[in-house]
Amino acid sequence: MIIWIFREQRSGGTGFTSLIANRLNRIDKFVGSYPEDIETVKNISDPKNYVFSTHSFNFIEIMNSYTQPVTLIRCTRRDKIERCLSYLIAKYRISRIGKKTNPWNIMRTDNLSEYTSRLDALEPTFFTKVEVYNYLRHCTEMNQYWENYASLYQNCTVFYEDICTDAGVDLPMIGLTSLSITNDDSLTIKMPSYKEQICTNYDMVSRWVSEYYLENRI
């Protein structure tokens, strides 16, 4: 069985993919760029030895090139407001402090106090409606790929809010149970709440996100 994990940003996909790869004793292979990496993926001789993951849902289009069964797993987040703010703030961090530390993922082995102090040092910022809607339109586009193609294959969706519990989630289709990213020292962790501290128009952004999904009936 070939496994692909389609990771919506800020939905715990990094830790979740690592967990599945470790439990199945497979290679964790993140695929970054579409269409640049299509040939790289197709040239892997034994894809059953890997757990592939990507943020680019466009890769669903190449699943029909496999002759072996494919399982698709989507990592998403119920709380779209938190997902949007988490993404925008991570991008903002890069623009201000560069990549001295990983702005996207924090490991349990990292120095948490160092991350916290850098967050505290960030100047609060205002996010515009254009920034919010541009990101949400991207999310909608990726969602459309999933809606159009995922049903052609064995598939499931897991939620960040569930994999962050001690019980985790069960994926009988790949023979795994109790998949949780909360109790493994090798995985990523969730930062304490910081969004209201950095985003000066937190309530406004929250309203824009809600309005977007209402307008588009998503």
PDB file of C-alpha atoms in Angstrom:
ATOM      1  CA  MET A   1       0.000   0.000   0.000  1.00  0.00           C
ATOM      2  CA  ILE A   2       1.246   3.473  -0.926  1.00  0.00           C
ATOM      3  CA  ILE A   3       0.489   6.184   1.625  1.00  0.00           C
ATOM      4  CA  TRP A   4       0.193   9.889   0.932  1.00  0.00           C
ATOM      5  CA  ILE A   5      -0.620  12.462   3.617  1.00  0.00           C
ATOM      6  CA  PHE A   6      -2.008  15.770   2.407  1.00  0.00           C
ATOM      7  CA  ARG A   7      -1.185  18.288   5.087  1.00  0.00           C
ATOM      8  CA  GLU A   8      -3.063  21.536   5.418  1.00  0.00           C
ATOM      9  CA  GLN A   9      -0.676  24.043   6.943  1.00  0.00           C
ATOM     10  CA  ARG A  10      -0.808  24.467  10.711  1.00  0.00           C
ATOM     11  CA  SER A  11      -2.703  21.216  11.231  1.00  0.00           C
ATOM     12  CA  GLY A  12      -0.140  19.034  12.975  1.00  0.00           C
ATOM     13  CA  GLY A  13       0.897  17.286   9.774  1.00  0.00           C
ATOM     14  CA  THR A  14       4.634  17.267  10.463  1.00  0.00           C
ATOM     15  CA  GLY A  15       4.366  15.367  13.722  1.00  0.00           C
ATOM     16  CA  PHE A  16       1.553  13.155  12.462  1.00  0.00           C
ATOM     17  CA  THR A  17       3.502  12.097   9.367  1.00  0.00           C
ATOM     18  CA  SER A  18       6.600  11.336  11.439  1.00  0.00           C
ATOM     19  CA  LEU A  19       4.501   9.261  13.823  1.00  0.00           C
ATOM     20  CA  ILE A  20       2.987   7.145  11.036  1.00  0.00           C
ATOM     21  CA  ALA A  21       6.356   6.669   9.333  1.00  0.00           C
ATOM     22  CA  ASN A  22       7.918   5.547  12.626  1.00  0.00           C
ATOM     23  CA  ARG A  23       5.091   3.147  13.462  1.00  0.00           C
ATOM     24  CA  LEU A  24       5.190   1.594   9.969  1.00  0.00           C
ATOM     25  CA  ASN A  25       8.996   1.636   9.818  1.00  0.00           C
ATOM     26  CA  ARG A  26       8.925   3.627   6.591  1.00  0.00           C
ATOM     27  CA  ILE A  27      10.837   6.625   5.278  1.00  0.00           C
ATOM     28  CA  ASP A  28       9.221  10.006   5.968  1.00  0.00           C
ATOM     29  CA  LYS A  29       9.326  11.809   2.607  1.00  0.00           C
ATOM     30  CA  PHE A  30       8.072  15.386   2.363  1.00  0.00           C
ATOM     31  CA  VAL A  31       7.371  16.506  -1.204  1.00  0.00           C
ATOM     32  CA  GLY A  32       7.482  20.262  -1.516  1.00  0.00           C
ATOM     33  CA  SER A  33       6.990  21.642  -4.987  1.00  0.00           C
ATOM     34  CA  TYR A  34       4.364  20.957  -7.610  1.00  0.00           C
ATOM     35  CA  PRO A  35       4.923  20.319 -10.472  1.00  0.00           C
ATOM     36  CA  GLU A  36       8.715  20.426 -10.032  1.00  0.00           C
ATOM     37  CA  ASP A  37       8.880  17.301  -7.852  1.00  0.00           C
ATOM     38  CA  ILE A  38       6.558  15.088  -9.922  1.00  0.00           C
ATOM     39  CA  GLU A  39       9.382  13.256 -11.663  1.00  0.00           C
ATOM     40  CA  THR A  40      11.297  12.848  -8.412  1.00  0.00           C
ATOM     41  CA  VAL A  41       8.297  11.071  -6.902  1.00  0.00           C
ATOM     42  CA  LYS A  42       7.648   8.935  -9.972  1.00  0.00           C
ATOM     43  CA  ASN A  43      11.296   7.809 -10.056  1.00  0.00           C
ATOM     44  CA  ILE A  44      11.208   6.324  -6.545  1.00  0.00           C
ATOM     45  CA  SER A  45      11.574   2.611  -7.192  1.00  0.00           C
ATOM     46  CA  ASP A  46       9.645   1.234  -4.200  1.00  0.00           C
ATOM     47  CA  PRO A  47       7.120   3.794  -2.940  1.00  0.00           C
ATOM     48  CA  LYS A  48       5.702   1.269  -0.435  1.00  0.00           C
ATOM     49  CA  ASN A  49       8.784   1.939   1.702  1.00  0.00           C
ATOM     50  CA  TYR A  50       7.760   5.563   2.173  1.00  0.00           C
ATOM     51  CA  VAL A  51       5.132   7.726   3.780  1.00  0.00           C
ATOM     52  CA  PHE A  52       4.783  10.655   1.400  1.00  0.00           C
ATOM     53  CA  SER A  53       3.443  13.982   2.569  1.00  0.00           C
ATOM     54  CA  THR A  54       2.903  17.389   1.028  1.00  0.00           C
ATOM     55  CA  HIS A  55       1.159  20.733   1.414  1.00  0.00           C
ATOM     56  CA  SER A  56       0.420  20.734  -2.330  1.00  0.00           C
ATOM     57  CA  PHE A  57      -2.877  18.960  -2.885  1.00  0.00           C
ATOM     58  CA  ASN A  58      -2.188  19.153  -6.634  1.00  0.00           C
ATOM     59  CA  PHE A  59      -0.200  15.937  -6.211  1.00  0.00           C
ATOM     60  CA  ILE A  60      -3.491  14.038  -5.937  1.00  0.00           C
ATOM     61  CA  GLU A  61      -3.600  14.251  -9.724  1.00  0.00           C
ATOM     62  CA  ILE A  62      -0.659  11.842 -10.080  1.00  0.00           C
ATOM     63  CA  MET A  63      -2.110   9.082  -7.891  1.00  0.00           C
ATOM     64  CA  ASN A  64      -3.468   7.325 -10.985  1.00  0.00           C
ATOM     65  CA  SER A  65       0.104   6.683 -12.116  1.00  0.00           C
ATOM     66  CA  TYR A  66       0.532   4.033  -9.394  1.00  0.00           C
ATOM     67  CA  THR A  67      -0.243   0.399 -10.114  1.00  0.00           C
ATOM     68  CA  GLN A  68      -0.455  -0.435  -6.396  1.00  0.00           C
ATOM     69  CA  PRO A  69      -3.278   0.515  -3.998  1.00  0.00           C
ATOM     70  CA  VAL A  70      -3.093   4.057  -2.648  1.00  0.00           C
ATOM     71  CA  THR A  71      -4.347   5.427   0.671  1.00  0.00           C
ATOM     72  CA  LEU A  72      -4.803   9.163   1.062  1.00  0.00           C
ATOM     73  CA  ILE A  73      -4.903  10.848   4.467  1.00  0.00           C
ATOM     74  CA  ARG A  74      -5.804  14.471   4.939  1.00  0.00           C
ATOM     75  CA  CYS A  75      -4.649  16.488   7.954  1.00  0.00           C
ATOM     76  CA  THR A  76      -6.880  19.449   8.619  1.00  0.00           C
ATOM     77  CA  ARG A  77      -8.138  21.588  11.465  1.00  0.00           C
ATOM     78  CA  ARG A  78     -11.674  22.231  12.615  1.00  0.00           C
ATOM     79  CA  ASP A  79     -10.806  25.678  13.931  1.00  0.00           C
ATOM     80  CA  LYS A  80     -10.203  27.619  10.703  1.00  0.00           C
ATOM     81  CA  ILE A  81      -9.602  30.876  12.574  1.00  0.00           C
ATOM     82  CA  GLU A  82      -6.721  29.444  14.592  1.00  0.00           C
ATOM     83  CA  ARG A  83      -5.266  27.799  11.488  1.00  0.00           C
ATOM     84  CA  CYS A  84      -5.309  31.058   9.545  1.00  0.00           C
ATOM     85  CA  LEU A  85      -3.770  33.106  12.345  1.00  0.00           C
ATOM     86  CA  SER A  86      -1.131  30.476  13.029  1.00  0.00           C
ATOM     87  CA  TYR A  87      -0.080  30.564   9.370  1.00  0.00           C
ATOM     88  CA  LEU A  88      -0.021  34.350   9.085  1.00  0.00           C
ATOM     89  CA  ILE A  89       1.963  34.757  12.297  1.00  0.00           C
ATOM     90  CA  ALA A  90       4.527  32.136  11.244  1.00  0.00           C
ATOM     91  CA  LYS A  91       5.059  34.038   7.985  1.00  0.00           C
ATOM     92  CA  TYR A  92       5.334  37.273   9.930  1.00  0.00           C
ATOM     93  CA  ARG A  93       7.991  35.732  12.178  1.00  0.00           C
ATOM     94  CA  ILE A  94      10.081  34.822   9.133  1.00  0.00           C
ATOM     95  CA  SER A  95       9.878  38.380   7.840  1.00  0.00           C
ATOM     96  CA  ARG A  96      11.103  39.733  11.171  1.00  0.00           C
ATOM     97  CA  ILE A  97      13.630  37.235  12.555  1.00  0.00           C
ATOM     98  CA  GLY A  98      14.424  35.098   9.531  1.00  0.00           C
ATOM     99  CA  LYS A  99      15.064  31.400   9.987  1.00  0.00           C
ATOM    100  CA  LYS A 100      17.243  31.494  13.095  1.00  0.00           C
ATOM    101  CA  THR A 101      14.676  29.098  14.482  1.00  0.00           C
ATOM    102  CA  ASN A 102      12.101  27.025  12.631  1.00  0.00           C
ATOM    103  CA  PRO A 103       9.012  29.258  12.502  1.00  0.00           C
ATOM    104  CA  TRP A 104       6.723  26.409  11.488  1.00  0.00           C
ATOM    105  CA  ASN A 105       7.482  23.572  13.891  1.00  0.00           C
ATOM    106  CA  ILE A 106       8.772  23.294  17.439  1.00  0.00           C
ATOM    107  CA  MET A 107      10.198  20.033  18.734  1.00  0.00           C
ATOM    108  CA  ARG A 108      10.020  18.855  22.332  1.00  0.00           C
ATOM    109  CA  THR A 109      13.799  18.749  22.359  1.00  0.00           C
ATOM    110  CA  ASP A 110      14.011  22.441  21.411  1.00  0.00           C
ATOM    111  CA  ASN A 111      14.599  25.226  23.908  1.00  0.00           C
ATOM    112  CA  LEU A 112      11.035  26.375  24.550  1.00  0.00           C
ATOM    113  CA  SER A 113      12.089  29.403  26.588  1.00  0.00           C
ATOM    114  CA  GLU A 114      14.128  30.631  23.615  1.00  0.00           C
ATOM    115  CA  TYR A 115      11.083  30.403  21.355  1.00  0.00           C
ATOM    116  CA  THR A 116       8.931  32.141  23.924  1.00  0.00           C
ATOM    117  CA  SER A 117      11.403  34.998  24.347  1.00  0.00           C
ATOM    118  CA  ARG A 118      11.548  35.538  20.580  1.00  0.00           C
ATOM    119  CA  LEU A 119       7.779  35.626  20.398  1.00  0.00           C
ATOM    120  CA  ASP A 120       7.713  38.123  23.244  1.00  0.00           C
ATOM    121  CA  ALA A 121      10.202  40.284  21.352  1.00  0.00           C
ATOM    122  CA  LEU A 122       8.074  40.381  18.194  1.00  0.00           C
ATOM    123  CA  GLU A 123       6.408  43.700  17.568  1.00  0.00           C
ATOM    124  CA  PRO A 124       2.609  43.222  17.407  1.00  0.00           C
ATOM    125  CA  THR A 125       1.197  43.526  13.914  1.00  0.00           C
ATOM    126  CA  PHE A 126      -2.021  44.149  12.002  1.00  0.00           C
ATOM    127  CA  PHE A 127      -3.104  41.667   9.317  1.00  0.00           C
ATOM    128  CA  THR A 128      -5.122  42.985   6.398  1.00  0.00           C
ATOM    129  CA  LYS A 129      -8.254  41.485   4.917  1.00  0.00           C
ATOM    130  CA  VAL A 130      -6.331  40.930   1.663  1.00  0.00           C
ATOM    131  CA  GLU A 131      -3.747  38.778   3.487  1.00  0.00           C
ATOM    132  CA  VAL A 132      -6.473  36.787   5.207  1.00  0.00           C
ATOM    133  CA  TYR A 133      -8.539  36.225   2.064  1.00  0.00           C
ATOM    134  CA  ASN A 134      -5.500  35.324  -0.061  1.00  0.00           C
ATOM    135  CA  TYR A 135      -4.638  32.544   2.368  1.00  0.00           C
ATOM    136  CA  LEU A 136      -8.239  31.348   2.627  1.00  0.00           C
ATOM    137  CA  ARG A 137      -8.575  31.239  -1.170  1.00  0.00           C
ATOM    138  CA  HIS A 138      -5.476  29.065  -1.294  1.00  0.00           C
ATOM    139  CA  CYS A 139      -7.044  26.747   1.293  1.00  0.00           C
ATOM    140  CA  THR A 140     -10.223  26.597  -0.784  1.00  0.00           C
ATOM    141  CA  GLU A 141      -8.244  25.676  -3.894  1.00  0.00           C
ATOM    142  CA  MET A 142      -6.470  22.852  -2.078  1.00  0.00           C
ATOM    143  CA  ASN A 143      -9.789  21.661  -0.649  1.00  0.00           C
ATOM    144  CA  GLN A 144     -11.214  21.506  -4.157  1.00  0.00           C
ATOM    145  CA  TYR A 145      -8.473  19.117  -5.252  1.00  0.00           C
ATOM    146  CA  TRP A 146      -9.370  16.846  -2.354  1.00  0.00           C
ATOM    147  CA  GLU A 147     -13.083  16.991  -3.142  1.00  0.00           C
ATOM    148  CA  ASN A 148     -12.465  16.240  -6.815  1.00  0.00           C
ATOM    149  CA  TYR A 149     -10.034  13.336  -6.507  1.00  0.00           C
ATOM    150  CA  ALA A 150      -9.847  11.764  -3.033  1.00  0.00           C
ATOM    151  CA  SER A 151     -12.994   9.664  -3.438  1.00  0.00           C
ATOM    152  CA  LEU A 152     -11.260   7.692  -6.205  1.00  0.00           C
ATOM    153  CA  TYR A 153      -8.992   6.124  -3.572  1.00  0.00           C
ATOM    154  CA  GLN A 154      -9.174   4.774  -0.051  1.00  0.00           C
ATOM    155  CA  ASN A 155      -9.086   7.939   2.020  1.00  0.00           C
ATOM    156  CA  CYS A 156      -9.747   9.499   5.391  1.00  0.00           C
ATOM    157  CA  THR A 157      -9.489  12.840   7.156  1.00  0.00           C
ATOM    158  CA  VAL A 158      -7.911  13.421  10.557  1.00  0.00           C
ATOM    159  CA  PHE A 159      -8.260  16.575  12.614  1.00  0.00           C
ATOM    160  CA  TYR A 160      -5.575  18.427  14.508  1.00  0.00           C
ATOM    161  CA  GLU A 161      -7.869  18.707  17.500  1.00  0.00           C
ATOM    162  CA  ASP A 162      -8.090  14.878  17.690  1.00  0.00           C
ATOM    163  CA  ILE A 163      -4.431  13.981  17.146  1.00  0.00           C
ATOM    164  CA  CYS A 164      -3.561  16.432  19.936  1.00  0.00           C
ATOM    165  CA  THR A 165      -5.479  14.353  22.489  1.00  0.00           C
ATOM    166  CA  ASP A 166      -4.020  11.503  24.530  1.00  0.00           C
ATOM    167  CA  ALA A 167      -6.419   9.049  22.852  1.00  0.00           C
ATOM    168  CA  GLY A 168      -5.415  10.146  19.363  1.00  0.00           C
ATOM    169  CA  VAL A 169      -7.063   8.648  16.280  1.00  0.00           C
ATOM    170  CA  ASP A 170      -7.377   5.149  14.847  1.00  0.00           C
ATOM    171  CA  LEU A 171      -6.589   4.401  11.208  1.00  0.00           C
ATOM    172  CA  PRO A 172      -7.633   0.768  10.662  1.00  0.00           C
ATOM    173  CA  MET A 173      -7.099   1.151   6.910  1.00  0.00           C
ATOM    174  CA  ILE A 174      -3.344   1.194   7.553  1.00  0.00           C
ATOM    175  CA  GLY A 175      -3.468  -0.957  10.691  1.00  0.00           C
ATOM    176  CA  LEU A 176      -2.646   1.727  13.270  1.00  0.00           C
ATOM    177  CA  THR A 177      -4.436   2.860  16.427  1.00  0.00           C
ATOM    178  CA  SER A 178      -4.049   5.560  19.075  1.00  0.00           C
ATOM    179  CA  LEU A 179      -2.124   7.949  16.852  1.00  0.00           C
ATOM    180  CA  SER A 180      -1.399  10.953  19.070  1.00  0.00           C
ATOM    181  CA  ILE A 181       1.276  13.619  18.747  1.00  0.00           C
ATOM    182  CA  THR A 182       1.058  14.620  22.417  1.00  0.00           C
ATOM    183  CA  ASN A 183       3.275  12.031  24.071  1.00  0.00           C
ATOM    184  CA  ASP A 184       6.273  11.383  21.815  1.00  0.00           C
ATOM    185  CA  ASP A 185       9.435  13.344  22.580  1.00  0.00           C
ATOM    186  CA  SER A 186      10.548  13.166  18.945  1.00  0.00           C
ATOM    187  CA  LEU A 187       7.486  15.010  17.638  1.00  0.00           C
ATOM    188  CA  THR A 188       6.389  18.618  17.403  1.00  0.00           C
ATOM    189  CA  ILE A 189       4.514  20.483  20.123  1.00  0.00           C
ATOM    190  CA  LYS A 190       1.932  23.233  20.205  1.00  0.00           C
ATOM    191  CA  MET A 191       3.069  26.603  21.496  1.00  0.00           C
ATOM    192  CA  PRO A 192       1.151  28.247  24.353  1.00  0.00           C
ATOM    193  CA  SER A 193      -1.418  30.780  23.177  1.00  0.00           C
ATOM    194  CA  TYR A 194       0.318  33.770  21.620  1.00  0.00           C
ATOM    195  CA  LYS A 195      -1.913  34.898  18.749  1.00  0.00           C
ATOM    196  CA  GLU A 196      -3.809  37.616  20.615  1.00  0.00           C
ATOM    197  CA  GLN A 197      -0.467  38.977  21.788  1.00  0.00           C
ATOM    198  CA  ILE A 198       0.974  39.343  18.259  1.00  0.00           C
ATOM    199  CA  CYS A 199      -2.133  40.054  16.173  1.00  0.00           C
ATOM    200  CA  THR A 200      -3.524  43.456  17.164  1.00  0.00           C
ATOM    201  CA  ASN A 201      -6.729  42.877  15.207  1.00  0.00           C
ATOM    202  CA  TYR A 202      -7.363  39.300  16.347  1.00  0.00           C
ATOM    203  CA  ASP A 203     -11.133  39.799  16.615  1.00  0.00           C
ATOM    204  CA  MET A 204     -11.282  41.412  13.186  1.00  0.00           C
ATOM    205  CA  VAL A 205      -9.334  38.569  11.561  1.00  0.00           C
ATOM    206  CA  SER A 206     -11.606  36.072  13.290  1.00  0.00           C
ATOM    207  CA  ARG A 207     -14.637  37.839  11.841  1.00  0.00           C
ATOM    208  CA  TRP A 208     -13.134  37.906   8.339  1.00  0.00           C
ATOM    209  CA  VAL A 209     -12.440  34.179   8.437  1.00  0.00           C
ATOM    210  CA  SER A 210     -15.986  33.428   9.563  1.00  0.00           C
ATOM    211  CA  GLU A 211     -17.424  35.725   6.902  1.00  0.00           C
ATOM    212  CA  TYR A 212     -15.327  34.100   4.181  1.00  0.00           C
ATOM    213  CA  TYR A 213     -16.642  30.635   4.949  1.00  0.00           C
ATOM    214  CA  LEU A 214     -20.198  31.909   5.193  1.00  0.00           C
ATOM    215  CA  GLU A 215     -19.920  33.787   1.889  1.00  0.00           C
ATOM    216  CA  ASN A 216     -18.507  30.756   0.121  1.00  0.00           C
ATOM    217  CA  ARG A 217     -20.713  28.228   1.919  1.00  0.00           C
ATOM    218  CA  ILE A 218     -17.764  26.013   2.768  1.00  0.00           C
TER     219      ILE A 218
END
